Tab-separated table of C-alpha atoms and ligand atoms in Angstrom:
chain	number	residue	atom	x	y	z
A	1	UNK	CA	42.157	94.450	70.206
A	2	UNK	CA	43.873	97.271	72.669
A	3	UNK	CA	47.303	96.650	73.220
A	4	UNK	CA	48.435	98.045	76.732
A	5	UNK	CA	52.195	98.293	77.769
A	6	UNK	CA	51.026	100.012	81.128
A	7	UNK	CA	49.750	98.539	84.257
A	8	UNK	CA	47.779	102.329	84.781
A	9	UNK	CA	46.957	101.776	81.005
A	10	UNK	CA	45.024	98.388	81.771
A	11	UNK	CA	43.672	99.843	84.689
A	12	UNK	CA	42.063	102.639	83.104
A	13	UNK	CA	40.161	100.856	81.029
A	14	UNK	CA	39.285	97.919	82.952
A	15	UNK	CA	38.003	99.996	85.686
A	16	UNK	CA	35.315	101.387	82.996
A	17	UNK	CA	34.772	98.241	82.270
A	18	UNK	CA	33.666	97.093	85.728
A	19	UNK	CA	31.695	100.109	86.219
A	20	UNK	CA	29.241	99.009	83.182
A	21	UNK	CA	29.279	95.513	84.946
A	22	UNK	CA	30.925	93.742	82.696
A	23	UNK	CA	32.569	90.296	83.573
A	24	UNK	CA	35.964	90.428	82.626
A	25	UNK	CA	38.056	86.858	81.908
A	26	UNK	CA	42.172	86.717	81.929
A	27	UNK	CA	44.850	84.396	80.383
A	28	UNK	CA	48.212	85.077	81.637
A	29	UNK	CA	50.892	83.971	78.874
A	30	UNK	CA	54.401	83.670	78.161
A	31	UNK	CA	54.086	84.416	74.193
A	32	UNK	CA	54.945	81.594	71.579
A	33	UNK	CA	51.750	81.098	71.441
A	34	UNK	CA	50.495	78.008	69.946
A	35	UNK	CA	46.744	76.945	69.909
A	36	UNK	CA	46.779	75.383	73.228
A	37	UNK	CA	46.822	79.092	73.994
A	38	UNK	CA	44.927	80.069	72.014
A	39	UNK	CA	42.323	77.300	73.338
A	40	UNK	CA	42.457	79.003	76.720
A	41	UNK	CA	41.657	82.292	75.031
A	42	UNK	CA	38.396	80.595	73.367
A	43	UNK	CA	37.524	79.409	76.657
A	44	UNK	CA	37.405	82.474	78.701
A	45	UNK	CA	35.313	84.587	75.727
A	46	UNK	CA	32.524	82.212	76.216
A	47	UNK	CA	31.791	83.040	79.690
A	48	UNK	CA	33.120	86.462	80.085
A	49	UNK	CA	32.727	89.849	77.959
A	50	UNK	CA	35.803	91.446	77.935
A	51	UNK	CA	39.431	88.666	77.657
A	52	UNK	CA	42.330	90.149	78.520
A	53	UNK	CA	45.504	88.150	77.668
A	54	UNK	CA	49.082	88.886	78.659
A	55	UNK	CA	52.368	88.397	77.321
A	56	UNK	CA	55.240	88.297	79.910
A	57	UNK	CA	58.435	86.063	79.736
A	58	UNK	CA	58.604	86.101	83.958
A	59	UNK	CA	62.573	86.267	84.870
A	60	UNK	CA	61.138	85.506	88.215
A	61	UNK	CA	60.385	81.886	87.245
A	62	UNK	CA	63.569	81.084	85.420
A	63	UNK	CA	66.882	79.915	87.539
A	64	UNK	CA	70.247	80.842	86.328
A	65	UNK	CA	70.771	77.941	84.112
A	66	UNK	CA	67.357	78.144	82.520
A	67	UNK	CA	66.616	79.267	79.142
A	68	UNK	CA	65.207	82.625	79.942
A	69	UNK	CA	67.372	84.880	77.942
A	70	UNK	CA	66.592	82.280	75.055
A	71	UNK	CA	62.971	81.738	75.488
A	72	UNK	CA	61.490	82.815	72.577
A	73	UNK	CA	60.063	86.310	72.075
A	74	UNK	CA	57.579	86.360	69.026
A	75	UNK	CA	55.607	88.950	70.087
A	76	UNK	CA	54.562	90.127	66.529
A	77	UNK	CA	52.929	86.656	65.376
A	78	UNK	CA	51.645	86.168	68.724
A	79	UNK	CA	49.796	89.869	68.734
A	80	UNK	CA	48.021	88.975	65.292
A	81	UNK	CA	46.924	85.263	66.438
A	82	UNK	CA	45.277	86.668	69.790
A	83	UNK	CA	43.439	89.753	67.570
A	84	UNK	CA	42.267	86.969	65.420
A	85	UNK	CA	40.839	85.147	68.525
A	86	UNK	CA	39.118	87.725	69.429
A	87	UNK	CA	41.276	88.704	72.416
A	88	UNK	CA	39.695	91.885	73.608
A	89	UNK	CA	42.652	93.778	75.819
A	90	UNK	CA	46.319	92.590	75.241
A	91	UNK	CA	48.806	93.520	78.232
A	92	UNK	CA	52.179	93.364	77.314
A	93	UNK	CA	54.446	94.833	80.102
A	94	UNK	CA	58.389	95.176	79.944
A	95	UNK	CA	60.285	93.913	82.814
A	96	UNK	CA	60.393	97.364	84.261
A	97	UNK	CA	56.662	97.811	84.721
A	98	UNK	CA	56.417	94.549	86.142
A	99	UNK	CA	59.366	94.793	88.663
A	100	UNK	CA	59.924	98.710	89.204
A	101	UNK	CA	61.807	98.210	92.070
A	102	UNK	CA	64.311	94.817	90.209
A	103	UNK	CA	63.723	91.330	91.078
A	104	UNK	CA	65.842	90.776	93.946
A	105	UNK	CA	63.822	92.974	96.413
A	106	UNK	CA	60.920	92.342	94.825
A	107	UNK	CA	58.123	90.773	97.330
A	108	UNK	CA	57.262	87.117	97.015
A	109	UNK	CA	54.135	84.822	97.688
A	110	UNK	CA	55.224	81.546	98.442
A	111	UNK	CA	52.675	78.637	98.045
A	112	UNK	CA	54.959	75.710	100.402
A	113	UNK	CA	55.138	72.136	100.250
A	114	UNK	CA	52.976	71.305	97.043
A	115	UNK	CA	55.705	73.586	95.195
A	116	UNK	CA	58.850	71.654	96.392
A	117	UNK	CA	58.301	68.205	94.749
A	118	UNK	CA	57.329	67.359	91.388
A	119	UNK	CA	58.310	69.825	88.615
A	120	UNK	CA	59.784	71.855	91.948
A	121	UNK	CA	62.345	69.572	92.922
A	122	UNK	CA	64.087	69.738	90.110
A	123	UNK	CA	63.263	73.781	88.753
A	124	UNK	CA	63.841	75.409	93.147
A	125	UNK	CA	62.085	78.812	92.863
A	126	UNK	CA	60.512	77.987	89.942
A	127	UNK	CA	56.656	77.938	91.155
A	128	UNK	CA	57.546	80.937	93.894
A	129	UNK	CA	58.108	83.326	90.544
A	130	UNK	CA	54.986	81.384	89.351
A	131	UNK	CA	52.778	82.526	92.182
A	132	UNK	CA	54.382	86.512	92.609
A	133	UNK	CA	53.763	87.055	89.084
A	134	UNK	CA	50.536	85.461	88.592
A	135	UNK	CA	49.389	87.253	91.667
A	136	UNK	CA	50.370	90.468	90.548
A	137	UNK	CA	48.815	89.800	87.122
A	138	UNK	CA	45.580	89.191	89.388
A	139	UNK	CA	46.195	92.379	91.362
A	140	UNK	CA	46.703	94.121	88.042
A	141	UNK	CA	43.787	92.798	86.144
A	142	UNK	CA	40.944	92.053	89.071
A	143	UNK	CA	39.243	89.596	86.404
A	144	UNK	CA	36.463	87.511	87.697
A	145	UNK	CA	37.790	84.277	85.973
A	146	UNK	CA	41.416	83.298	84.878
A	147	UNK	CA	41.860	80.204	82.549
A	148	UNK	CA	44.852	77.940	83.360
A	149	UNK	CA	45.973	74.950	80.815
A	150	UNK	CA	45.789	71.417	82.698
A	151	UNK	CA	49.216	70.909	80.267
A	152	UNK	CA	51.329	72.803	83.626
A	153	UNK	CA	49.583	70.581	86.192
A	154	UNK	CA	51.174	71.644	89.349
A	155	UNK	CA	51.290	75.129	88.054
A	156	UNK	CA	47.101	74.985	87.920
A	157	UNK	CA	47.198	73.098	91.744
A	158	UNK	CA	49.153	75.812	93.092
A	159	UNK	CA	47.988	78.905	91.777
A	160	UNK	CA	44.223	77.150	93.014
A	161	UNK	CA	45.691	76.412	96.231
A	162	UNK	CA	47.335	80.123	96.706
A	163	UNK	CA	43.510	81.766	95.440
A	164	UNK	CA	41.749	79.419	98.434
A	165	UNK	CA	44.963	80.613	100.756
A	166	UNK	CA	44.862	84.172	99.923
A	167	UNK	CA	40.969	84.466	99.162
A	168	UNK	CA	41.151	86.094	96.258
A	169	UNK	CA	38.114	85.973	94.337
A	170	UNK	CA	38.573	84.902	90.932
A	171	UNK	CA	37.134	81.688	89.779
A	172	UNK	CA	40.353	80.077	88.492
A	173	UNK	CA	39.345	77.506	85.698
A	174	UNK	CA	41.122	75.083	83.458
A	175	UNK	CA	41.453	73.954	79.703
A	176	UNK	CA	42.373	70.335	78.346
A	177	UNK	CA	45.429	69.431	77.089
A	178	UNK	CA	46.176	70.339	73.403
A	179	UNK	CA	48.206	67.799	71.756
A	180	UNK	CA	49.777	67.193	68.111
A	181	UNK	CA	47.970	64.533	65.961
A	182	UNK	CA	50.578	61.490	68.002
A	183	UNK	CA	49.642	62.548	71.257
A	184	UNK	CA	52.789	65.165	71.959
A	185	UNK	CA	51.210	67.743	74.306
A	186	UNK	CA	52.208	71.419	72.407
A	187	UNK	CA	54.727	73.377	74.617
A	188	UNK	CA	56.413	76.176	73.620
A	189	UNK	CA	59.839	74.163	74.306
A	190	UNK	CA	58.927	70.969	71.756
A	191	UNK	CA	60.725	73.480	69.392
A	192	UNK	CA	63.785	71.911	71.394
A	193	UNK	CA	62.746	68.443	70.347
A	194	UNK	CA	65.229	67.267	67.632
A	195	UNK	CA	63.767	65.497	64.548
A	196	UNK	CA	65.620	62.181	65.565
A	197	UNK	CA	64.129	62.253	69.181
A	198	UNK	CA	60.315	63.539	67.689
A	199	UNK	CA	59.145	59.682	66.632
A	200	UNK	CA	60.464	58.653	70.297
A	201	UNK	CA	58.792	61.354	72.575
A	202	UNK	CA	55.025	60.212	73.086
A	203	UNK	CA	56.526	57.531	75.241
A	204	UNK	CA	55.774	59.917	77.998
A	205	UNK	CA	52.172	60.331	77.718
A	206	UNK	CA	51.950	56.625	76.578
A	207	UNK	CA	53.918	55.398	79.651
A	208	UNK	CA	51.568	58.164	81.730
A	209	UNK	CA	48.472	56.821	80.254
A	210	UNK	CA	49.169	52.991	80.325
A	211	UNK	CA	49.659	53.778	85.016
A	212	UNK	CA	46.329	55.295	84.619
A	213	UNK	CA	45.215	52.004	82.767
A	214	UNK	CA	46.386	49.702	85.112
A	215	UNK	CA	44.907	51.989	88.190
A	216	UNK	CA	41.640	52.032	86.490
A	217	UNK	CA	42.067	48.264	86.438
A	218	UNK	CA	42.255	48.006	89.930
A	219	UNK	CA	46.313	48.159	90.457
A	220	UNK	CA	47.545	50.388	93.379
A	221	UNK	CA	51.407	49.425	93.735
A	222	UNK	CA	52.065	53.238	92.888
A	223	UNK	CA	55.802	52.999	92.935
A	224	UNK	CA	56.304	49.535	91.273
A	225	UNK	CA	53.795	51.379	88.109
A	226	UNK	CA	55.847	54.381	88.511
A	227	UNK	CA	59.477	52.456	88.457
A	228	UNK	CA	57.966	50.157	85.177
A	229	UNK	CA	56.420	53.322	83.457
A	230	UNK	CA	60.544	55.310	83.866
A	231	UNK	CA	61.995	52.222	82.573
A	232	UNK	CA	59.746	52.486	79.613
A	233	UNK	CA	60.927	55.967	79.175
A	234	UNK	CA	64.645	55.554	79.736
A	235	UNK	CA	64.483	52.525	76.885
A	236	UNK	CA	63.204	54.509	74.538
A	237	UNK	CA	66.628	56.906	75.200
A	238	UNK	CA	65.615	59.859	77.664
A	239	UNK	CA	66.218	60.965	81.053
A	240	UNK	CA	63.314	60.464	83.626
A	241	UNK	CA	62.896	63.610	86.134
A	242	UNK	CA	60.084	61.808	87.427
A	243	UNK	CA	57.188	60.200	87.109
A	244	UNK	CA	54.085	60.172	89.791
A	245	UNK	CA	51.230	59.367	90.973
A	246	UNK	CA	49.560	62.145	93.187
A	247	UNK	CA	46.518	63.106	95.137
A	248	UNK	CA	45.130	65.459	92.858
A	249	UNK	CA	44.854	67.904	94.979
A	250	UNK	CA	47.392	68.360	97.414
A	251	UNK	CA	49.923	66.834	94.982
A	252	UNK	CA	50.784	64.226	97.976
A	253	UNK	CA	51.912	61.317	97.114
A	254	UNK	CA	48.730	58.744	95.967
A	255	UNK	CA	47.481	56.955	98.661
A	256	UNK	CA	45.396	53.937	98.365
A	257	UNK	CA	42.247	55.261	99.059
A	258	UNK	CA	42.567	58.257	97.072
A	259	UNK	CA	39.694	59.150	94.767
A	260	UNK	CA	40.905	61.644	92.539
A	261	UNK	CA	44.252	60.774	91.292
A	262	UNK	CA	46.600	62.509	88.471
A	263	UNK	CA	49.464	60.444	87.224
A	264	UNK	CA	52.089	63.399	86.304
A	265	UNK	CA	55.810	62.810	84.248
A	266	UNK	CA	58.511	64.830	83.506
A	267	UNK	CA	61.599	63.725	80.843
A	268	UNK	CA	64.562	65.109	79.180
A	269	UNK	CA	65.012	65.122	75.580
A	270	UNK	CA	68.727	66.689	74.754
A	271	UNK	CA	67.681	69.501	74.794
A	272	UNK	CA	64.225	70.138	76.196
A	273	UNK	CA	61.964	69.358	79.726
A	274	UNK	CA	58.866	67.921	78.510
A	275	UNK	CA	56.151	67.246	81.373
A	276	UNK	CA	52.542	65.957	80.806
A	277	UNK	CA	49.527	64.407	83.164
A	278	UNK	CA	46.751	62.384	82.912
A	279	UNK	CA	43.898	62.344	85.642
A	280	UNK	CA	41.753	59.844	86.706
A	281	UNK	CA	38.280	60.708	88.386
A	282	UNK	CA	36.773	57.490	89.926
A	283	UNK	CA	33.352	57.894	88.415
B	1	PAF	O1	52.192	79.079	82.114
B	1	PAF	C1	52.821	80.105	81.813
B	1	PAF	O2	52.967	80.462	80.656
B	1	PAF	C2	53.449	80.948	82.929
B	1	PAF	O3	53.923	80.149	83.949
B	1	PAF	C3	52.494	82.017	83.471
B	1	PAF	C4	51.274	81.416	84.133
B	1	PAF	C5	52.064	82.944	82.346
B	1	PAF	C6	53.219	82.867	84.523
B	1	PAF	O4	54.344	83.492	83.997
């Protein structure tokens, strides 16, 4: 595995890469990686020749109050799990190469409406660092394919949404959801989970999953399933953000004749934001 701490570093090589027609695949990270990541990773080598992953904890994303100064940096560990996965090029930028000229004045791509509800009503700005950096990663990298996990839901929507708006051509595709042996799905932040709140936390996906049971079953009161499903949630002792059922798509709110439906939640534990999904596809 090459390890590349320069965007003209990357560049160099990818570009003699591309000239011997090689297909190159790309997994943007944040680090603390856990095999969900290292999932994605999998994914991409089996339909491209050359993986490049990157490691970036994006300021951009984070607001004031966030936990990006804390957010774990584990670079070491997470170098030696990606050269055992066969990662072929590992970018790993500081904050300088990324934003040479500091974040305020830094240019933005903004990706409206889908980005203000959801996960964005509660995290403003978060999905607008989202889409600069992951668009710069694209600029950086050029790959032909980027893998995205369906774990960040809206995150995979948006940056879809923003390569149709933008026409950028990389085929963006997605990996399931990798989840402990009770159903939690891994996220770097369930090291926030405490051990008295770890037996309690699957109510999420279980609420998430028993909406998507009763829509399967023919129910369509959205809200009323929504409302029942956060009650669920706040018994069991945690804080709804929300919980929704959307167009798939668009992230609209589900209307009665939608087809392709994802029910999406987000909860606070003490001291963690856990979010999960679960689509349904009306065969
Ligand atoms: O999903 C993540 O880890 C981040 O949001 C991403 C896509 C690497 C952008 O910083």
């Amino acid at each position: 595995m090459k390890v590349f701490h320069t965007v003209s570093g990357l560049r160099d090589d990818l570009v003699r890469d591309r000239i011997q027609g090689l297909r190159i695949g790309f997994v943007p990270t944040m680090g603390n990686l856990h095999e969900g990541h290292l999932a994605l990773l999998k994914q991409a080598k089996k339909t491209n020749d050359i993986v490049v992953c990157s490691i970036f904890v994006n300021a951009l994303q984070f607001s004031l109050n966030e936990d990006w100064d804390k957010y774990p940096r584990t670079y070491q560990s997470d170098s030696e799990k990606l050269r055992d996965a066969g990662c072929d090029y590992l970018f790993h930028p500081d904050d300088t190469e990324m934003y040479p000229n500091g974040l305020d004045t830094q240019s933005r791509v903004i990706c409206p409406t889908m980005t203000d509800v959801l996960c964005g009503a509660s995290r403003p700005g978060h999905f607008e660092g989202v889409t600069t950096v992951v668009s710069k990663l694209f600029n950086i990298v050029q790959p032909d394919e980027a893998v995205f996990g369906i774990k960040d839901y809206q995150q995979l929507a948006v940056i879809r949404r923003m390569v149709e708006d933008l026409c950028l051509p990389i085929q963006i595709s997605s990996a399931p959801i990798h989840r402990e042996t009770d159903g939690l799905a891994m996220s770097s932040r369930n090291r926030y989970i405490t051990d008295d709140e770890r037996p309690l936390v699957t109510v999420l996906k279980d609420s998430l999953d028993w909406i998507a049971e009763q829509i399967r079953d023919g129910n369509k009161e959205f809200s009323e399933l929504e409302n029942m499903a956060a009650e669920r949630v706040s018994e069991a002792g945690f804080k709804v953000d929300y919980i929704t059922c959307s167009n798939s798509k668009t992230l609209d709110l589900a209307a009665y004749d939608d087809e392709d439906i994802t029910v999406l939640g987000a909860m606070f534990t003490q001291a963690a934001r856990l979010i999960d999904n679960v689509s349904l596809v009306k065969d």
